Amino acid sequence: MNRFFDIPSDLQHSWFGLIGLHLREALLPVLAGLVFALPLAQLCVRFRWLYPPVLWVTTVLYAIPSLAFFVVLIDYTGQTELTVMIPLGVYSLVVLVPAIVDGVRSVPQETLAAATAMGFGPVRRYVQVQLPIAVPAIIAGLRVATVSSISLVSVGMLIGNQGALGNLLNDAQIYHRPELAWNSVLTTAALAILADAVLVLARLLLTPWMPSGTRRTKTKDAQARPEPAVPALEDAAR
Amino acid sequence: MNVLNFVNAFFSDSAHWHGYDGIPTRLGEHVQYTLEALAIAAAIGLPIGLVTGHYGRGGNTLAMISTAGRALPSFGLLVLMFIWLGFGMTPVMIPLVVLAVPPILVTTYEAMRSVDPSPVDAARGMGMHEAKVLFQVELPVALPLILSGLRSAAIQIVSTATIAAYVSLGGLGRYIVDGLYQHNYEKVVGGATLVALMALATLGLFWAVARVAVSAGVRRSH
């Protein structure tokens, strides 16, 4: 078991150091993706004609494999963490925009009318009514973006040891220590599952009005509108 | 317009068009990996998704399994399997299948769940078998969503199959990995462009399949 956690010194990090590095490389891009996705999604809701072209552009961006994305960026940002983080941020943006658009659009018209009648301005209505109701869809998007981001950081190993826990894969081969590869895969998977659990918890805390059971009951409305976020999200998951 | 110059240089170099390392060979390999992985993933994901969705049980278990599957890093899994099993197709297929099963499984389940229950009940009332209800009533209605699950699985496989090159197999990733080691930028950008084009072609293919396979009545309501 000691060999499992005995990280070679060329990585210049302890196991916990690698975990911290991995989380930073994976989560900052998701955060950046969210910061850009919120206004972009709002524009897409406001101007309907904008949504199809935005979807097309993001689908094309999403089709670029992460490895190729990393390598192409080296020319501009060098072999740095930023080179890993930019593509992950773009992928997060791609996942989050449809999730937020679907979430915001799913707010019933009557609710909006009620908010307007109560004297809410557009900004207040957006922040206090639309966003909270869209929280489940946004968090569903964040879950997909976070899990795939954590798993993709490892590919950064190929561009000069920028893969955090993924760098263990390289060392596993150099030093013929397969347990390091096991460590890399298992730790990365555990981080992803933990991050996912944290997001589920956040949803439970942020939406106290929703039943805690995850299966929604089939109402007439749900039949008419079969969970809009699902196909969009599955599309974007990689 | 740096990148466009590289794209142009890559595609106009005739050396890239034939032989062992030519675009047709690499594209063929990439298509082969994609089809194999997709076939295996569909063989696992579709039956389970259809049956669990039909009976409406096990949704939470499926969601848990698919989160676990998604959490496993494809690249890490590839290297691990390579160290463990050595050179061959199996170490490449395992991560690709692990990657592709969750979207197929979850979308198929959700698609079956989202089928309007009244025609299903009507079919049962007419005395249809459970199997007949599944294949003749639910499946056609659920088909568009099921296809979208298969489509996203296919696109993920196309873009992830590039890492097969890291364990010295072929495919379009060859250009990216070789270009990286040779500091040949043109090759990297060319390979990336080819993969992106293939992903877009996959999108188009699924769009066409959906046009043909989904019945007109279902299409109208979507």
Short mmCIF file of C-alpha atoms in Angstrom, two decimals:
data_model
loop_
_atom_site.label_atom_id
_atom_site.label_comp_id
_atom_site.label_asym_id
_atom_site.label_seq_id
_atom_site.Cartn_x
_atom_site.Cartn_y
_atom_site.Cartn_z
CA MET A 1 0.00 0.00 0.00
CA ASN A 2 2.92 2.32 0.68
CA ARG A 3 4.15 1.90 -2.87
CA PHE A 4 0.71 3.00 -4.00
CA PHE A 5 1.08 6.45 -2.45
CA ASP A 6 4.83 6.77 -2.93
CA ILE A 7 4.88 9.44 -5.61
CA PRO A 8 8.16 9.75 -7.59
CA SER A 9 9.99 12.98 -6.83
CA ASP A 10 10.09 14.15 -10.45
CA LEU A 11 6.45 15.17 -10.12
CA GLN A 12 7.43 17.61 -7.34
CA HIS A 13 4.17 17.03 -5.53
CA SER A 14 2.85 14.77 -2.84
CA TRP A 15 -0.30 12.76 -3.52
CA PHE A 16 -2.38 15.49 -1.92
CA GLY A 17 -0.45 18.11 -3.88
CA LEU A 18 -1.37 16.34 -7.11
CA ILE A 19 -5.00 16.20 -6.01
CA GLY A 20 -5.01 19.94 -5.32
CA LEU A 21 -3.39 20.65 -8.67
CA HIS A 22 -5.86 18.36 -10.43
CA LEU A 23 -8.87 20.03 -8.83
CA ARG A 24 -7.54 23.48 -9.71
CA GLU A 25 -6.94 22.52 -13.35
CA ALA A 26 -10.38 20.92 -13.60
CA LEU A 27 -12.64 23.21 -11.59
CA LEU A 28 -11.40 26.71 -12.55
CA PRO A 29 -12.35 26.08 -16.20
CA VAL A 30 -15.85 24.94 -15.18
CA LEU A 31 -16.23 28.12 -13.14
CA ALA A 32 -15.01 30.22 -16.07
CA GLY A 33 -17.38 28.31 -18.34
CA LEU A 34 -20.28 29.14 -16.04
CA VAL A 35 -19.32 32.84 -15.90
CA PHE A 36 -19.38 33.04 -19.71
CA ALA A 37 -22.35 30.70 -20.18
CA LEU A 38 -24.79 32.68 -18.01
CA PRO A 39 -24.85 35.87 -20.12
CA LEU A 40 -24.55 33.91 -23.38
CA ALA A 41 -27.52 31.72 -22.47
CA GLN A 42 -29.48 34.79 -21.45
CA LEU A 43 -28.82 36.32 -24.86
CA CYS A 44 -29.98 33.08 -26.50
CA VAL A 45 -33.20 33.15 -24.48
CA ARG A 46 -33.76 36.83 -25.30
CA PHE A 47 -33.01 36.58 -29.01
CA ARG A 48 -34.33 33.24 -30.20
CA TRP A 49 -32.63 33.43 -33.59
CA LEU A 50 -29.27 33.44 -31.82
CA TYR A 51 -29.65 29.97 -30.30
CA PRO A 52 -29.29 27.71 -33.39
CA PRO A 53 -26.04 29.33 -34.61
CA VAL A 54 -24.64 29.30 -31.06
CA LEU A 55 -25.50 25.59 -30.81
CA TRP A 56 -23.79 24.93 -34.11
CA VAL A 57 -20.60 26.73 -33.18
CA THR A 58 -20.43 25.03 -29.79
CA THR A 59 -21.06 21.60 -31.34
CA VAL A 60 -18.17 22.15 -33.72
CA LEU A 61 -15.89 23.30 -30.87
CA TYR A 62 -16.95 20.24 -28.93
CA ALA A 63 -15.99 17.96 -31.80
CA ILE A 64 -12.33 18.99 -31.49
CA PRO A 65 -10.60 16.26 -29.49
CA SER A 66 -9.02 17.49 -26.26
CA LEU A 67 -5.55 16.27 -27.19
CA ALA A 68 -5.61 18.18 -30.48
CA PHE A 69 -6.97 21.26 -28.70
CA PHE A 70 -4.13 21.14 -26.16
CA VAL A 71 -1.45 20.71 -28.78
CA VAL A 72 -2.75 23.49 -31.00
CA LEU A 73 -2.80 25.87 -28.03
CA ILE A 74 0.84 25.15 -27.12
CA ASP A 75 1.87 27.55 -29.86
CA TYR A 76 0.04 30.39 -28.09
CA THR A 77 0.15 29.61 -24.39
CA GLY A 78 3.17 27.30 -24.09
CA GLN A 79 3.32 24.11 -22.04
CA THR A 80 1.44 25.57 -19.10
CA GLU A 81 -1.63 24.81 -17.06
CA LEU A 82 -3.48 27.45 -19.06
CA THR A 83 -3.13 25.29 -22.18
CA VAL A 84 -5.04 22.53 -20.40
CA MET A 85 -7.56 24.86 -18.84
CA ILE A 86 -8.70 26.76 -21.94
CA PRO A 87 -10.14 23.70 -23.77
CA LEU A 88 -11.75 22.45 -20.56
CA GLY A 89 -13.36 25.87 -20.14
CA VAL A 90 -14.65 25.75 -23.71
CA TYR A 91 -16.10 22.24 -23.21
CA SER A 92 -17.79 23.39 -19.99
CA LEU A 93 -19.28 26.37 -21.80
CA VAL A 94 -20.61 24.05 -24.49
CA VAL A 95 -22.31 21.82 -21.92
CA LEU A 96 -23.65 24.68 -19.82
CA VAL A 97 -25.21 26.93 -22.47
CA PRO A 98 -27.94 24.46 -23.58
CA ALA A 99 -28.51 23.42 -19.96
CA ILE A 100 -29.08 27.02 -18.84
CA VAL A 101 -31.16 27.92 -21.89
CA ASP A 102 -33.42 24.91 -21.35
CA GLY A 103 -33.62 25.64 -17.64
CA VAL A 104 -34.51 29.31 -18.06
CA ARG A 105 -36.96 28.54 -20.86
CA SER A 106 -38.74 25.93 -18.75
CA VAL A 107 -39.94 28.63 -16.33
CA PRO A 108 -43.73 28.77 -16.83
CA GLN A 109 -45.13 31.86 -18.49
CA GLU A 110 -47.60 32.42 -15.63
CA THR A 111 -44.75 32.56 -13.10
CA LEU A 112 -43.04 35.24 -15.16
CA ALA A 113 -46.26 37.16 -15.53
CA ALA A 114 -46.83 36.98 -11.78
CA ALA A 115 -43.33 38.30 -11.10
CA THR A 116 -43.88 41.16 -13.54
CA ALA A 117 -47.23 41.94 -11.94
CA MET A 118 -45.51 42.10 -8.57
CA GLY A 119 -43.36 44.89 -9.97
CA PHE A 120 -40.16 42.94 -10.62
CA GLY A 121 -37.87 44.57 -13.18
CA PRO A 122 -36.21 42.38 -15.80
CA VAL A 123 -32.95 42.03 -13.82
CA ARG A 124 -34.63 41.23 -10.53
CA ARG A 125 -37.01 38.85 -12.26
CA TYR A 126 -34.05 37.05 -13.85
CA VAL A 127 -32.00 36.77 -10.66
CA GLN A 128 -34.80 36.05 -8.20
CA VAL A 129 -37.26 34.03 -10.29
CA GLN A 130 -35.77 32.56 -13.45
CA LEU A 131 -32.36 31.54 -12.14
CA PRO A 132 -33.60 29.75 -9.00
CA ILE A 133 -36.16 27.79 -11.02
CA ALA A 134 -33.44 26.91 -13.53
CA VAL A 135 -31.10 25.68 -10.77
CA PRO A 136 -31.82 21.94 -11.25
CA ALA A 137 -31.06 22.17 -14.98
CA ILE A 138 -27.95 24.29 -14.39
CA ILE A 139 -26.66 21.86 -11.78
CA ALA A 140 -27.34 18.92 -14.08
CA GLY A 141 -25.14 20.71 -16.62
CA LEU A 142 -22.48 21.49 -14.03
CA ARG A 143 -22.38 17.81 -13.01
CA VAL A 144 -21.64 16.69 -16.56
CA ALA A 145 -19.12 19.49 -17.12
CA THR A 146 -17.32 18.88 -13.81
CA VAL A 147 -17.06 15.12 -14.14
CA SER A 148 -15.77 15.27 -17.71
CA SER A 149 -13.40 18.12 -16.86
CA ILE A 150 -11.84 16.14 -14.01
CA SER A 151 -11.41 13.14 -16.25
CA LEU A 152 -9.94 15.15 -19.16
CA VAL A 153 -7.19 16.88 -17.14
CA SER A 154 -5.22 13.62 -17.33
CA VAL A 155 -4.73 14.05 -21.08
CA GLY A 156 -2.62 17.12 -20.21
CA MET A 157 0.12 14.62 -19.35
CA LEU A 158 0.87 14.39 -23.05
CA ILE A 159 1.81 18.04 -23.39
CA GLY A 160 4.75 18.07 -21.00
CA ASN A 161 3.45 16.77 -17.68
CA GLN A 162 0.58 19.21 -17.25
CA GLY A 163 -1.89 16.46 -16.37
CA ALA A 164 -1.74 16.60 -12.55
CA LEU A 165 -2.80 13.08 -11.50
CA GLY A 166 -2.43 12.06 -15.15
CA ASN A 167 1.33 12.56 -14.83
CA LEU A 168 1.37 9.41 -12.70
CA LEU A 169 0.51 7.49 -15.87
CA ASN A 170 3.77 8.60 -17.44
CA ASP A 171 5.77 7.69 -14.34
CA ALA A 172 4.03 4.32 -14.17
CA GLN A 173 5.53 3.54 -17.57
CA ILE A 174 8.95 5.09 -16.97
CA TYR A 175 9.54 3.35 -13.66
CA HIS A 176 7.54 0.19 -14.45
CA ARG A 177 5.26 0.77 -11.49
CA PRO A 178 1.72 -0.15 -12.58
CA GLU A 179 0.37 0.77 -9.13
CA LEU A 180 0.97 4.42 -10.03
CA ALA A 181 -1.40 4.06 -13.00
CA TRP A 182 -3.97 2.44 -10.72
CA ASN A 183 -3.50 5.33 -8.31
CA SER A 184 -4.04 7.86 -11.11
CA VAL A 185 -7.23 6.24 -12.43
CA LEU A 186 -8.78 5.47 -9.07
CA THR A 187 -7.99 8.85 -7.51
CA THR A 188 -9.31 10.71 -10.56
CA ALA A 189 -12.51 8.65 -10.55
CA ALA A 190 -12.95 9.20 -6.80
CA LEU A 191 -12.50 12.97 -7.23
CA ALA A 192 -15.08 13.03 -10.01
CA ILE A 193 -17.61 11.07 -7.96
CA LEU A 194 -17.03 13.29 -4.91
CA ALA A 195 -17.42 16.47 -6.96
CA ASP A 196 -20.61 15.04 -8.42
CA ALA A 197 -21.94 14.25 -4.94
CA VAL A 198 -21.14 17.80 -3.78
CA LEU A 199 -23.18 19.19 -6.69
CA VAL A 200 -26.12 16.91 -5.90
CA LEU A 201 -25.96 18.14 -2.31
CA ALA A 202 -25.84 21.74 -3.54
CA ARG A 203 -28.97 21.14 -5.57
CA LEU A 204 -30.78 19.74 -2.56
CA LEU A 205 -29.77 22.79 -0.52
CA LEU A 206 -30.58 25.31 -3.25
CA THR A 207 -33.97 23.87 -4.15
CA PRO A 208 -35.70 23.15 -0.83
CA TRP A 209 -39.07 23.20 -2.60
CA MET A 210 -38.29 20.13 -4.70
CA PRO A 211 -38.97 16.59 -3.46
CA SER A 212 -35.66 14.98 -2.51
CA GLY A 213 -36.45 11.80 -4.48
CA THR A 214 -34.73 12.13 -7.84
CA ARG A 215 -37.45 10.47 -9.92
CA ARG A 216 -40.00 13.04 -10.85
CA THR A 217 -43.59 11.92 -10.84
CA LYS A 218 -45.24 11.88 -14.21
CA THR A 219 -47.54 14.83 -14.40
CA LYS A 220 -49.45 15.85 -17.47
CA ASP A 221 -46.94 18.64 -17.97
CA ALA A 222 -43.93 16.36 -17.72
CA GLN A 223 -45.36 14.20 -20.48
CA ALA A 224 -45.78 17.14 -22.76
CA ARG A 225 -42.23 18.22 -22.13
CA PRO A 226 -39.98 15.22 -21.55
CA GLU A 227 -37.14 16.67 -19.45
CA PRO A 228 -35.59 19.08 -21.92
CA ALA A 229 -32.15 19.02 -20.37
CA VAL A 230 -31.55 15.31 -20.90
CA PRO A 231 -30.95 15.11 -24.65
CA ALA A 232 -29.05 18.38 -24.72
CA LEU A 233 -26.79 17.29 -21.89
CA GLU A 234 -26.17 13.83 -23.21
CA ASP A 235 -25.20 15.46 -26.46
CA ALA A 236 -22.55 17.47 -24.80
CA ALA A 237 -21.22 14.86 -22.43
CA ARG A 238 -17.98 13.36 -23.58
CA MET B 1 -4.90 32.86 -39.78
CA ASN B 2 -2.03 30.75 -38.59
CA VAL B 3 -4.05 27.59 -38.16
CA LEU B 4 -5.68 27.82 -41.59
CA ASN B 5 -2.23 27.95 -43.21
CA PHE B 6 -1.30 24.75 -41.43
CA VAL B 7 -4.53 23.09 -42.52
CA ASN B 8 -3.84 24.11 -46.09
CA ALA B 9 -0.24 22.90 -45.95
CA PHE B 10 -1.28 19.55 -44.51
CA PHE B 11 -3.96 18.79 -47.04
CA SER B 12 -2.01 19.99 -50.07
CA ASP B 13 1.01 17.80 -49.25
CA SER B 14 0.51 14.78 -51.50
CA ALA B 15 2.60 12.62 -49.15
CA HIS B 16 -0.33 12.71 -46.76
CA TRP B 17 -2.70 11.15 -49.23
CA HIS B 18 -1.40 7.65 -49.82
CA GLY B 19 0.62 4.84 -48.34
CA TYR B 20 0.87 3.42 -44.87
CA ASP B 21 0.51 6.79 -43.15
CA GLY B 22 -1.92 8.25 -45.69
CA ILE B 23 -5.21 9.89 -44.83
CA PRO B 24 -7.36 7.07 -46.32
CA THR B 25 -5.57 4.43 -44.20
CA ARG B 26 -5.78 6.45 -40.99
CA LEU B 27 -9.38 7.42 -41.63
CA GLY B 28 -10.26 3.77 -42.26
CA GLU B 29 -8.66 2.75 -38.97
CA HIS B 30 -10.47 5.51 -37.12
CA VAL B 31 -13.82 4.50 -38.61
CA GLN B 32 -13.10 0.88 -37.69
CA TYR B 33 -12.31 1.71 -34.04
CA THR B 34 -15.41 3.89 -33.82
CA LEU B 35 -17.76 1.30 -35.28
CA GLU B 36 -16.40 -1.52 -33.12
CA ALA B 37 -16.61 0.48 -29.91
CA LEU B 38 -20.07 1.80 -30.76
CA ALA B 39 -21.34 -1.68 -31.61
CA ILE B 40 -20.08 -3.13 -28.32
CA ALA B 41 -21.43 -0.18 -26.30
CA ALA B 42 -24.83 -0.40 -28.01
CA ALA B 43 -24.96 -4.16 -27.45
CA ILE B 44 -24.49 -3.48 -23.73
CA GLY B 45 -26.44 -0.25 -23.28
CA LEU B 46 -29.48 -0.63 -25.52
CA PRO B 47 -31.00 -3.87 -24.12
CA ILE B 48 -30.48 -2.80 -20.51
CA GLY B 49 -31.87 0.68 -21.19
CA LEU B 50 -34.87 -0.67 -23.10
CA VAL B 51 -35.84 -3.23 -20.46
CA THR B 52 -35.28 -1.01 -17.41
CA GLY B 53 -37.06 1.85 -19.16
CA HIS B 54 -39.97 -0.42 -20.09
CA TYR B 55 -40.49 -1.54 -16.51
CA GLY B 56 -39.50 1.85 -15.07
CA ARG B 57 -37.26 0.31 -12.45
CA GLY B 58 -33.63 0.77 -11.61
CA GLY B 59 -33.37 4.36 -12.82
CA ASN B 60 -31.33 5.43 -9.82
CA THR B 61 -29.00 2.44 -10.16
CA LEU B 62 -28.48 3.26 -13.82
CA ALA B 63 -27.74 6.90 -13.01
CA MET B 64 -25.18 5.77 -10.43
CA ILE B 65 -23.53 3.31 -12.80
CA SER B 66 -23.33 5.90 -15.54
CA THR B 67 -21.83 8.52 -13.21
CA ALA B 68 -19.24 5.97 -12.16
CA GLY B 69 -18.54 5.13 -15.80
CA ARG B 70 -18.20 8.78 -16.68
CA ALA B 71 -15.93 9.41 -13.72
CA LEU B 72 -13.32 6.93 -14.98
CA PRO B 73 -10.78 8.95 -16.98
CA SER B 74 -10.61 7.50 -20.52
CA PHE B 75 -6.98 8.38 -21.01
CA GLY B 76 -5.93 6.97 -17.64
CA LEU B 77 -7.89 3.81 -18.33
CA LEU B 78 -6.19 3.46 -21.71
CA VAL B 79 -2.69 3.69 -20.22
CA LEU B 80 -3.62 1.40 -17.36
CA MET B 81 -5.04 -1.24 -19.68
CA PHE B 82 -2.00 -0.88 -21.92
CA ILE B 83 0.34 -1.51 -18.98
CA TRP B 84 -1.82 -4.38 -17.83
CA LEU B 85 -2.73 -6.13 -21.09
CA GLY B 86 0.01 -4.95 -23.44
CA PHE B 87 -0.33 -3.90 -27.06
CA GLY B 88 -3.58 -4.70 -28.84
CA MET B 89 -7.13 -3.66 -29.56
CA THR B 90 -8.58 -4.61 -26.16
CA PRO B 91 -6.81 -1.85 -24.16
CA VAL B 92 -8.26 0.68 -26.63
CA MET B 93 -11.76 -0.77 -26.76
CA ILE B 94 -12.23 -0.89 -22.98
CA PRO B 95 -11.98 2.88 -22.33
CA LEU B 96 -14.01 3.68 -25.46
CA VAL B 97 -16.82 1.34 -24.41
CA VAL B 98 -16.75 2.62 -20.83
CA LEU B 99 -17.07 6.11 -22.28
CA ALA B 100 -19.93 5.28 -24.64
CA VAL B 101 -22.17 3.09 -22.51
CA PRO B 102 -23.40 5.80 -20.05
CA PRO B 103 -24.95 8.15 -22.64
CA ILE B 104 -26.59 5.22 -24.47
CA LEU B 105 -27.87 3.65 -21.27
CA VAL B 106 -29.21 6.81 -19.64
CA THR B 107 -30.76 8.28 -22.78
CA THR B 108 -32.44 5.00 -23.71
CA TYR B 109 -33.88 4.70 -20.22
CA GLU B 110 -35.09 8.33 -20.25
CA ALA B 111 -36.48 7.91 -23.76
CA MET B 112 -38.54 4.88 -22.73
CA ARG B 113 -39.73 6.69 -19.61
CA SER B 114 -40.84 9.71 -21.58
CA VAL B 115 -43.19 7.70 -23.82
CA ASP B 116 -46.80 8.77 -23.30
CA PRO B 117 -48.37 6.02 -21.14
CA SER B 118 -51.85 6.16 -22.71
CA PRO B 119 -50.99 4.46 -26.06
CA VAL B 120 -48.97 1.93 -24.07
CA ASP B 121 -51.98 1.16 -21.91
CA ALA B 122 -54.16 1.00 -24.99
CA ALA B 123 -51.79 -1.51 -26.55
CA ARG B 124 -51.93 -3.63 -23.40
CA GLY B 125 -55.72 -3.32 -23.40
CA MET B 126 -55.75 -4.67 -26.95
CA GLY B 127 -54.00 -7.74 -25.59
CA MET B 128 -50.51 -7.06 -26.90
CA HIS B 129 -47.60 -8.99 -25.45
CA GLU B 130 -45.13 -7.06 -23.27
CA ALA B 131 -42.45 -7.68 -25.89
CA LYS B 132 -44.75 -6.43 -28.62
CA VAL B 133 -45.66 -3.37 -26.57
CA LEU B 134 -41.96 -2.64 -26.13
CA PHE B 135 -40.92 -3.07 -29.76
CA GLN B 136 -44.01 -1.89 -31.63
CA VAL B 137 -45.35 0.89 -29.43
CA GLU B 138 -42.69 2.26 -27.12
CA LEU B 139 -39.60 1.85 -29.27
CA PRO B 140 -40.85 3.82 -32.31
CA VAL B 141 -41.91 6.71 -30.07
CA ALA B 142 -38.69 6.65 -28.07
CA LEU B 143 -36.51 6.30 -31.17
CA PRO B 144 -35.56 9.98 -31.69
CA LEU B 145 -34.19 10.26 -28.14
CA ILE B 146 -32.50 6.86 -28.32
CA LEU B 147 -30.79 7.94 -31.54
CA SER B 148 -29.60 11.14 -29.88
CA GLY B 149 -28.00 9.03 -27.14
CA LEU B 150 -26.26 6.86 -29.72
CA ARG B 151 -25.19 9.99 -31.57
CA SER B 152 -23.51 11.58 -28.57
CA ALA B 153 -21.83 8.26 -27.77
CA ALA B 154 -20.56 8.06 -31.34
CA ILE B 155 -19.20 11.61 -31.28
CA GLN B 156 -17.43 11.00 -28.01
CA ILE B 157 -15.89 7.83 -29.39
CA VAL B 158 -14.74 9.63 -32.55
CA SER B 159 -12.95 12.35 -30.63
CA THR B 160 -11.57 10.05 -27.92
CA ALA B 161 -10.34 7.35 -30.33
CA THR B 162 -7.48 9.77 -31.07
CA ILE B 163 -5.76 8.64 -27.88
CA ALA B 164 -5.38 5.12 -29.34
CA ALA B 165 -2.33 6.54 -31.09
CA TYR B 166 -0.65 7.05 -27.75
CA VAL B 167 -0.40 3.27 -27.31
CA SER B 168 1.02 2.99 -30.83
CA LEU B 169 -2.17 2.05 -32.64
CA GLY B 170 -3.40 3.85 -35.77
CA GLY B 171 -6.32 6.13 -36.45
CA LEU B 172 -6.36 9.87 -37.00
CA GLY B 173 -4.74 10.44 -33.59
CA ARG B 174 -1.52 9.15 -35.18
CA TYR B 175 -1.06 12.55 -36.86
CA ILE B 176 -1.63 14.40 -33.60
CA VAL B 177 0.66 12.25 -31.45
CA ASP B 178 3.39 11.95 -34.12
CA GLY B 179 3.15 15.66 -34.86
CA LEU B 180 3.54 16.41 -31.17
CA TYR B 181 6.75 14.38 -30.88
CA GLN B 182 8.16 15.56 -34.21
CA HIS B 183 7.25 19.20 -33.48
CA ASN B 184 5.41 19.08 -36.77
CA TYR B 185 2.61 21.52 -36.22
CA GLU B 186 1.08 21.03 -39.63
CA LYS B 187 0.44 17.36 -38.89
CA VAL B 188 -1.19 18.12 -35.52
CA VAL B 189 -3.57 20.70 -36.96
CA GLY B 190 -4.31 18.49 -39.97
CA GLY B 191 -5.14 15.52 -37.72
CA ALA B 192 -7.31 17.66 -35.46
CA THR B 193 -9.18 19.02 -38.48
CA LEU B 194 -9.81 15.50 -39.78
CA VAL B 195 -11.19 14.34 -36.41
CA ALA B 196 -13.43 17.39 -36.15
CA LEU B 197 -14.69 16.80 -39.70
CA MET B 198 -15.38 13.16 -38.90
CA ALA B 199 -17.36 14.18 -35.82
CA LEU B 200 -19.41 16.55 -37.94
CA ALA B 201 -19.95 13.82 -40.53
CA THR B 202 -21.20 11.59 -37.70
CA LEU B 203 -23.69 14.30 -36.73
CA GLY B 204 -24.89 14.45 -40.33
CA LEU B 205 -25.14 10.67 -40.59
CA PHE B 206 -27.30 10.45 -37.49
CA TRP B 207 -29.49 13.26 -38.77
CA ALA B 208 -30.02 11.26 -41.97
CA VAL B 209 -30.71 8.03 -40.06
CA ALA B 210 -33.27 9.84 -37.94
CA ARG B 211 -34.98 11.17 -41.09
CA VAL B 212 -35.30 7.64 -42.47
CA ALA B 213 -35.92 5.59 -39.33
CA VAL B 214 -38.26 7.79 -37.30
CA SER B 215 -41.86 7.44 -38.42
CA ALA B 216 -43.50 10.56 -39.80
CA GLY B 217 -46.11 10.72 -37.05
CA VAL B 218 -43.52 10.73 -34.29
CA ARG B 219 -41.38 13.27 -36.12
CA ARG B 220 -44.23 15.72 -36.41
CA SER B 221 -44.84 15.79 -32.69
CA HIS B 222 -41.16 16.54 -31.92
#
